[in-house]
PDB file of C-alpha atoms in Angstrom:
ATOM      1  CA  MET A   1      45.742  43.626 -24.066  1.00  0.00           C
ATOM      2  CA  LEU A   2      42.986  42.309 -26.309  1.00  0.00           C
ATOM      3  CA  ASP A   3      43.915  40.214 -29.298  1.00  0.00           C
ATOM      4  CA  TYR A   4      41.852  41.279 -32.307  1.00  0.00           C
ATOM      5  CA  ARG A   5      43.313  38.786 -34.736  1.00  0.00           C
ATOM      6  CA  PRO A   6      40.688  36.782 -36.670  1.00  0.00           C
ATOM      7  CA  GLU A   7      41.869  33.462 -35.251  1.00  0.00           C
ATOM      8  CA  ALA A   8      41.605  34.829 -31.699  1.00  0.00           C
ATOM      9  CA  ARG A   9      38.050  36.002 -32.285  1.00  0.00           C
ATOM     10  CA  LEU A  10      37.237  32.589 -33.763  1.00  0.00           C
ATOM     11  CA  HIS A  11      38.549  30.844 -30.644  1.00  0.00           C
ATOM     12  CA  LEU A  12      36.512  33.169 -28.434  1.00  0.00           C
ATOM     13  CA  LEU A  13      33.318  32.565 -30.395  1.00  0.00           C
ATOM     14  CA  SER A  14      33.972  28.824 -30.335  1.00  0.00           C
ATOM     15  CA  GLY A  15      34.332  28.920 -26.558  1.00  0.00           C
ATOM     16  CA  VAL A  16      31.090  30.858 -26.203  1.00  0.00           C
ATOM     17  CA  ASP A  17      29.272  28.359 -28.417  1.00  0.00           C
ATOM     18  CA  THR A  18      30.639  25.472 -26.367  1.00  0.00           C
ATOM     19  CA  GLY A  19      29.518  27.132 -23.136  1.00  0.00           C
ATOM     20  CA  ASP A  20      26.075  27.773 -24.558  1.00  0.00           C
ATOM     21  CA  GLY A  21      25.857  24.131 -25.631  1.00  0.00           C
ATOM     22  CA  LEU A  22      26.783  22.853 -22.175  1.00  0.00           C
ATOM     23  CA  ILE A  23      24.248  25.119 -20.463  1.00  0.00           C
ATOM     24  CA  THR A  24      21.528  24.167 -22.943  1.00  0.00           C
ATOM     25  CA  GLY A  25      22.330  20.483 -22.473  1.00  0.00           C
ATOM     26  CA  GLN A  26      22.156  20.778 -18.696  1.00  0.00           C
ATOM     27  CA  LEU A  27      18.858  22.644 -18.867  1.00  0.00           C
ATOM     28  CA  THR A  28      17.410  20.058 -21.240  1.00  0.00           C
ATOM     29  CA  ALA A  29      18.521  17.206 -18.988  1.00  0.00           C
ATOM     30  CA  GLY A  30      16.977  18.966 -15.996  1.00  0.00           C
ATOM     31  CA  VAL A  31      13.670  19.442 -17.790  1.00  0.00           C
ATOM     32  CA  ARG A  32      13.625  15.799 -18.868  1.00  0.00           C
ATOM     33  CA  TYR A  33      14.338  14.657 -15.299  1.00  0.00           C
ATOM     34  CA  GLN A  34      11.550  16.821 -13.904  1.00  0.00           C
ATOM     35  CA  ALA A  35       9.167  15.492 -16.542  1.00  0.00           C
ATOM     36  CA  LYS A  36      10.133  11.913 -15.638  1.00  0.00           C
ATOM     37  CA  VAL A  37       9.563  12.564 -11.921  1.00  0.00           C
ATOM     38  CA  ALA A  38       6.201  14.189 -12.660  1.00  0.00           C
ATOM     39  CA  GLY A  39       5.234  11.197 -14.794  1.00  0.00           C
ATOM     40  CA  HIS A  40       6.072   8.766 -11.982  1.00  0.00           C
ATOM     41  CA  ARG A  41       4.057  10.803  -9.502  1.00  0.00           C
ATOM     42  CA  GLU A  42       1.088  10.933 -11.840  1.00  0.00           C
ATOM     43  CA  ALA A  43       1.261   7.157 -12.339  1.00  0.00           C
ATOM     44  CA  ARG A  44       1.387   6.563  -8.569  1.00  0.00           C
ATOM     45  CA  ALA A  45      -1.567   8.876  -8.000  1.00  0.00           C
ATOM     46  CA  ARG A  46      -3.576   7.112 -10.718  1.00  0.00           C
ATOM     47  CA  THR A  47      -2.776   3.686  -9.245  1.00  0.00           C
ATOM     48  CA  LEU A  48      -3.789   4.863  -5.785  1.00  0.00           C
ATOM     49  CA  TYR A  49      -7.090   6.224  -7.122  1.00  0.00           C
ATOM     50  CA  GLU A  50      -7.851   2.957  -8.924  1.00  0.00           C
ATOM     51  CA  PHE A  51      -7.104   0.943  -5.784  1.00  0.00           C
ATOM     52  CA  SER A  52      -9.365   3.129  -3.642  1.00  0.00           C
ATOM     53  CA  ARG A  53     -12.116   2.869  -6.253  1.00  0.00           C
ATOM     54  CA  ASP A  54     -11.890  -0.929  -6.375  1.00  0.00           C
ATOM     55  CA  LEU A  55     -12.079  -1.210  -2.588  1.00  0.00           C
ATOM     56  CA  SER A  56     -15.006   1.172  -2.204  1.00  0.00           C
ATOM     57  CA  GLY A  57     -17.684  -1.162  -3.544  1.00  0.00           C
ATOM     58  CA  LEU A  58     -16.730  -4.309  -1.629  1.00  0.00           C
ATOM     59  CA  LEU A  59     -18.986  -5.765   1.062  1.00  0.00           C
ATOM     60  CA  THR A  60     -17.084  -8.584   2.782  1.00  0.00           C
ATOM     61  CA  PRO A  61     -13.618  -9.010   4.324  1.00  0.00           C
ATOM     62  CA  ALA A  62     -12.847 -11.847   1.905  1.00  0.00           C
ATOM     63  CA  GLN A  63     -13.538  -9.561  -1.048  1.00  0.00           C
ATOM     64  CA  VAL A  64     -11.259  -6.867   0.375  1.00  0.00           C
ATOM     65  CA  VAL A  65      -8.424  -9.329   0.986  1.00  0.00           C
ATOM     66  CA  GLU A  66      -8.671 -10.895  -2.463  1.00  0.00           C
ATOM     67  CA  THR A  67      -8.866  -7.525  -4.237  1.00  0.00           C
ATOM     68  CA  ALA A  68      -5.982  -6.054  -2.243  1.00  0.00           C
ATOM     69  CA  GLU A  69      -3.724  -9.031  -2.875  1.00  0.00           C
ATOM     70  CA  SER A  70      -4.338  -9.203  -6.624  1.00  0.00           C
ATOM     71  CA  PHE A  71      -4.155  -5.428  -7.174  1.00  0.00           C
ATOM     72  CA  MET A  72      -0.942  -4.919  -5.206  1.00  0.00           C
ATOM     73  CA  ALA A  73       0.704  -7.989  -6.734  1.00  0.00           C
ATOM     74  CA  ARG A  74       0.235  -6.409 -10.170  1.00  0.00           C
ATOM     75  CA  ALA A  75       1.022  -2.835  -9.172  1.00  0.00           C
ATOM     76  CA  PHE A  76       4.173  -3.653  -7.196  1.00  0.00           C
ATOM     77  CA  ARG A  77       5.304  -6.801  -9.047  1.00  0.00           C
ATOM     78  CA  ALA A  78       5.414  -8.617  -5.747  1.00  0.00           C
ATOM     79  CA  ARG A  79       4.066 -11.546  -3.796  1.00  0.00           C
ATOM     80  CA  VAL A  80       1.393 -10.129  -1.504  1.00  0.00           C
ATOM     81  CA  THR A  81      -0.536 -11.747   1.338  1.00  0.00           C
ATOM     82  CA  VAL A  82      -3.112 -10.000   3.515  1.00  0.00           C
ATOM     83  CA  LEU A  83      -3.549 -11.658   6.900  1.00  0.00           C
ATOM     84  CA  THR A  84      -6.460 -10.914   9.224  1.00  0.00           C
ATOM     85  CA  PRO A  85      -6.971 -11.970  12.865  1.00  0.00           C
ATOM     86  CA  ASP A  86      -9.376 -14.701  13.888  1.00  0.00           C
ATOM     87  CA  ASP A  87     -11.350 -14.693  17.156  1.00  0.00           C
ATOM     88  CA  ALA A  88      -8.208 -15.756  19.040  1.00  0.00           C
ATOM     89  CA  GLN A  89      -6.207 -12.929  17.414  1.00  0.00           C
ATOM     90  CA  ARG A  90      -4.163 -15.389  15.345  1.00  0.00           C
ATOM     91  CA  LEU A  91      -3.429 -14.201  11.820  1.00  0.00           C
ATOM     92  CA  VAL A  92      -4.981 -16.266   9.048  1.00  0.00           C
ATOM     93  CA  SER A  93      -5.292 -16.029   5.270  1.00  0.00           C
ATOM     94  CA  SER A  94      -8.697 -16.156   3.613  1.00  0.00           C
ATOM     95  CA  THR A  95      -7.216 -16.713   0.127  1.00  0.00           C
ATOM     96  CA  ALA A  96      -4.935 -19.214  -1.562  1.00  0.00           C
ATOM     97  CA  HIS A  97      -1.835 -17.166  -0.684  1.00  0.00           C
ATOM     98  CA  PRO A  98      -0.937 -18.067   2.922  1.00  0.00           C
ATOM     99  CA  LEU A  99       2.554 -17.760   4.362  1.00  0.00           C
ATOM    100  CA  GLY A 100       3.914 -21.284   4.091  1.00  0.00           C
ATOM    101  CA  ASN A 101       7.025 -20.727   6.200  1.00  0.00           C
ATOM    102  CA  PRO A 102       6.410 -20.849   9.985  1.00  0.00           C
ATOM    103  CA  MET A 103       9.132 -18.227  10.467  1.00  0.00           C
ATOM    104  CA  ASP A 104       7.259 -15.843   8.157  1.00  0.00           C
ATOM    105  CA  ALA A 105       4.021 -16.494  10.036  1.00  0.00           C
ATOM    106  CA  ALA A 106       5.755 -15.826  13.356  1.00  0.00           C
ATOM    107  CA  ALA A 107       7.237 -12.549  12.042  1.00  0.00           C
ATOM    108  CA  ALA A 108       3.806 -11.451  10.810  1.00  0.00           C
ATOM    109  CA  GLN A 109       2.272 -12.283  14.190  1.00  0.00           C
ATOM    110  CA  TRP A 110       4.996 -10.252  15.922  1.00  0.00           C
ATOM    111  CA  ALA A 111       4.296  -7.244  13.692  1.00  0.00           C
ATOM    112  CA  TYR A 112       0.575  -7.516  14.445  1.00  0.00           C
ATOM    113  CA  GLY A 113       1.041  -7.949  18.192  1.00  0.00           C
ATOM    114  CA  HIS A 114       3.462  -5.033  18.513  1.00  0.00           C
ATOM    115  CA  GLY A 115       1.832  -2.783  15.924  1.00  0.00           C
ATOM    116  CA  GLN A 116       5.200  -2.230  14.246  1.00  0.00           C
ATOM    117  CA  PRO A 117       6.668  -3.106  10.834  1.00  0.00           C
ATOM    118  CA  ALA A 118       9.021  -6.068  10.694  1.00  0.00           C
ATOM    119  CA  GLY A 119      11.004  -8.043   8.154  1.00  0.00           C
ATOM    120  CA  ALA A 120      12.908  -6.858   5.109  1.00  0.00           C
ATOM    121  CA  GLY A 121      13.771  -3.165   5.077  1.00  0.00           C
ATOM    122  CA  THR A 122      13.167  -2.707   8.826  1.00  0.00           C
ATOM    123  CA  GLY A 123      15.247  -2.971  11.989  1.00  0.00           C
ATOM    124  CA  THR A 124      13.335  -6.053  13.209  1.00  0.00           C
ATOM    125  CA  LEU A 125      14.042  -9.406  11.526  1.00  0.00           C
ATOM    126  CA  PRO A 126      15.623  -7.672   8.501  1.00  0.00           C
ATOM    127  CA  GLY A 127      16.827 -11.019   7.119  1.00  0.00           C
ATOM    128  CA  ASN A 128      13.287 -12.073   6.264  1.00  0.00           C
ATOM    129  CA  GLY A 129      12.303 -11.919   2.614  1.00  0.00           C
ATOM    130  CA  PHE A 130       8.947 -10.296   3.391  1.00  0.00           C
ATOM    131  CA  LEU A 131       8.095  -6.844   4.661  1.00  0.00           C
ATOM    132  CA  PHE A 132       5.307  -7.090   7.262  1.00  0.00           C
ATOM    133  CA  LEU A 133       3.161  -3.982   7.728  1.00  0.00           C
ATOM    134  CA  PRO A 134       0.396  -3.866  10.387  1.00  0.00           C
ATOM    135  CA  PRO A 135      -2.043  -1.324   8.904  1.00  0.00           C
ATOM    136  CA  LYS A 136      -4.056   0.686  11.402  1.00  0.00           C
ATOM    137  CA  ALA A 137      -7.618   1.740  10.694  1.00  0.00           C
ATOM    138  CA  PRO A 138      -9.307   4.450  12.810  1.00  0.00           C
ATOM    139  CA  MET A 139     -10.508   1.930  15.426  1.00  0.00           C
ATOM    140  CA  ARG A 140      -7.786  -0.737  15.509  1.00  0.00           C
ATOM    141  CA  THR A 141      -5.116  -2.668  13.629  1.00  0.00           C
ATOM    142  CA  ARG A 142      -6.887  -4.869  11.102  1.00  0.00           C
ATOM    143  CA  GLY A 143      -4.188  -7.390  10.255  1.00  0.00           C
ATOM    144  CA  VAL A 144      -0.850  -7.531   8.468  1.00  0.00           C
ATOM    145  CA  LEU A 145       0.189  -6.898   4.887  1.00  0.00           C
ATOM    146  CA  ALA A 146       3.067  -9.183   3.866  1.00  0.00           C
ATOM    147  CA  ILE A 147       4.849  -8.088   0.701  1.00  0.00           C
ATOM    148  CA  GLN A 148       7.855  -9.578  -1.085  1.00  0.00           C
ATOM    149  CA  PRO A 149       8.791  -7.555  -4.177  1.00  0.00           C
ATOM    150  CA  GLU A 150      10.576  -9.161  -7.118  1.00  0.00           C
ATOM    151  CA  ARG A 151      13.263  -6.481  -6.793  1.00  0.00           C
ATOM    152  CA  SER A 152      14.555  -6.410  -3.239  1.00  0.00           C
ATOM    153  CA  ARG A 153      15.989  -2.928  -3.813  1.00  0.00           C
ATOM    154  CA  ASP A 154      12.427  -1.585  -3.800  1.00  0.00           C
ATOM    155  CA  LEU A 155      12.499  -2.026  -0.023  1.00  0.00           C
ATOM    156  CA  ILE A 156      15.200   0.618   0.384  1.00  0.00           C
ATOM    157  CA  ILE A 157      13.481   3.270  -1.742  1.00  0.00           C
ATOM    158  CA  PRO A 158      11.665   5.690   0.622  1.00  0.00           C
ATOM    159  CA  GLU A 159       9.016   6.620  -1.946  1.00  0.00           C
ATOM    160  CA  GLN A 160       8.229   2.953  -2.576  1.00  0.00           C
ATOM    161  CA  MET A 161       8.008   2.229   1.155  1.00  0.00           C
ATOM    162  CA  ARG A 162       5.513   5.085   1.532  1.00  0.00           C
ATOM    163  CA  GLN A 163       3.471   3.527  -1.257  1.00  0.00           C
ATOM    164  CA  TYR A 164       3.377   0.207   0.592  1.00  0.00           C
ATOM    165  CA  GLU A 165       2.295   1.937   3.800  1.00  0.00           C
ATOM    166  CA  THR A 166      -0.436   3.909   2.000  1.00  0.00           C
ATOM    167  CA  PHE A 167      -1.862   0.815   0.332  1.00  0.00           C
ATOM    168  CA  ALA A 168      -1.741  -1.067   3.634  1.00  0.00           C
ATOM    169  CA  ALA A 169      -3.644   1.735   5.363  1.00  0.00           C
ATOM    170  CA  LEU A 170      -6.322   1.807   2.644  1.00  0.00           C
ATOM    171  CA  THR A 171      -6.728  -1.953   2.989  1.00  0.00           C
ATOM    172  CA  ALA A 172      -7.163  -1.635   6.755  1.00  0.00           C
ATOM    173  CA  ILE A 173      -9.776   1.103   6.353  1.00  0.00           C
ATOM    174  CA  ALA A 174     -11.697  -1.044   3.858  1.00  0.00           C
ATOM    175  CA  LEU A 175     -11.558  -4.044   6.222  1.00  0.00           C
ATOM    176  CA  GLU A 176     -12.887  -1.908   9.067  1.00  0.00           C
ATOM    177  CA  ARG A 177     -15.683  -0.538   6.894  1.00  0.00           C
ATOM    178  CA  VAL A 178     -16.917  -3.980   5.821  1.00  0.00           C
ATOM    179  CA  HIS A 179     -16.598  -5.222   9.402  1.00  0.00           C
ATOM    180  CA  TYR A 180     -19.136  -2.649  10.545  1.00  0.00           C
ATOM    181  CA  VAL A 181     -21.311  -3.427   7.538  1.00  0.00           C
ATOM    182  CA  GLU A 182     -21.426  -7.013   8.790  1.00  0.00           C
ATOM    183  CA  VAL A 183     -22.124  -5.868  12.346  1.00  0.00           C
ATOM    184  CA  ALA A 184     -25.060  -3.767  11.139  1.00  0.00           C
ATOM    185  CA  ARG A 185     -26.368  -6.609   8.983  1.00  0.00           C
ATOM    186  CA  ASP A 186     -26.169  -9.072  11.895  1.00  0.00           C
ATOM    187  CA  ALA A 187     -27.901  -6.621  14.221  1.00  0.00           C
ATOM    188  CA  LEU A 188     -30.733  -6.260  11.713  1.00  0.00           C
ATOM    189  CA  THR A 189     -31.047 -10.032  11.407  1.00  0.00           C
ATOM    190  CA  PHE A 190     -31.123 -10.405  15.190  1.00  0.00           C
ATOM    191  CA  ALA A 191     -33.740  -7.687  15.525  1.00  0.00           C
ATOM    192  CA  GLN A 192     -35.937  -9.270  12.861  1.00  0.00           C
ATOM    193  CA  LYS A 193     -35.766 -12.674  14.563  1.00  0.00           C
ATOM    194  CA  ARG A 194     -36.579 -11.043  17.905  1.00  0.00           C
ATOM    195  CA  ASP A 195     -39.695  -9.524  16.346  1.00  0.00           C
ATOM    196  CA  ILE A 196     -40.677 -12.881  14.852  1.00  0.00           C
ATOM    197  CA  LEU A 197     -40.312 -14.549  18.240  1.00  0.00           C
ATOM    198  CA  GLY A 198     -42.419 -11.804  19.815  1.00  0.00           C
ATOM    199  CA  LEU A 199     -39.734 -10.793  22.289  1.00  0.00           C
ATOM    200  CA  PRO A 200     -39.890  -7.339  23.871  1.00  0.00           C
ATOM    201  CA  PRO A 201     -37.764  -4.578  22.253  1.00  0.00           C
ATOM    202  CA  ALA A 202     -35.642  -4.401  25.410  1.00  0.00           C
ATOM    203  CA  TYR A 203     -34.673  -8.049  25.027  1.00  0.00           C
ATOM    204  CA  PRO A 204     -30.893  -8.366  24.487  1.00  0.00           C
ATOM    205  CA  VAL A 205     -30.041  -8.494  20.805  1.00  0.00           C
ATOM    206  CA  ASN A 206     -27.207 -10.967  20.460  1.00  0.00           C
ATOM    207  CA  ALA A 207     -26.498 -14.229  18.699  1.00  0.00           C
ATOM    208  CA  ALA A 208     -26.655 -16.389  21.827  1.00  0.00           C
ATOM    209  CA  SER A 209     -30.025 -15.106  23.053  1.00  0.00           C
ATOM    210  CA  LEU A 210     -31.632 -15.462  19.630  1.00  0.00           C
ATOM    211  CA  GLY A 211     -30.169 -18.876  18.883  1.00  0.00           C
ATOM    212  CA  LEU A 212     -28.173 -17.731  15.875  1.00  0.00           C
TER     213      LEU A 212
END
């Protein structure tokens, strides 16, 4: 039986108002959360665009390494070292940010040799303070990205790990691009010296034969 007393109607209206307030509050919180997520995604996309833009105009491996290290150190608030292989396939640093600990260098070499991530946040050498990512370009693995964020919890955030992997891949692609720029430049130099020496066009174009 319905209670039509004024105080009963007041209680009913009060309950409705409270329910409306809770629903409105939940909706508002949901909208704010979605806006925050969208803002983070937009910021990540903008950072990725700026990184790609900065890499696109570089011409030497040293420039790529230096730009990648400084950009990622700022973007990720981390210590970043980009290691590239020498002629003996040993990883070396071309900047002032080498890995000083032999254990870190050995972990980076392992990641490069096996083509697998190692270090913090992985199943291989997880006690290491660095995450070692061996970025693969279309032709081959171009080195190792070593990253040690200020906040270690960043290494357990899937979205952040994908960011690291994306930046590592872009660095590898840039290193491969400038490598072939150097190959083309060397081939042109060899060909010009061959012409100066009056050698036939079929003469092998290489550094040893041309005395370079």
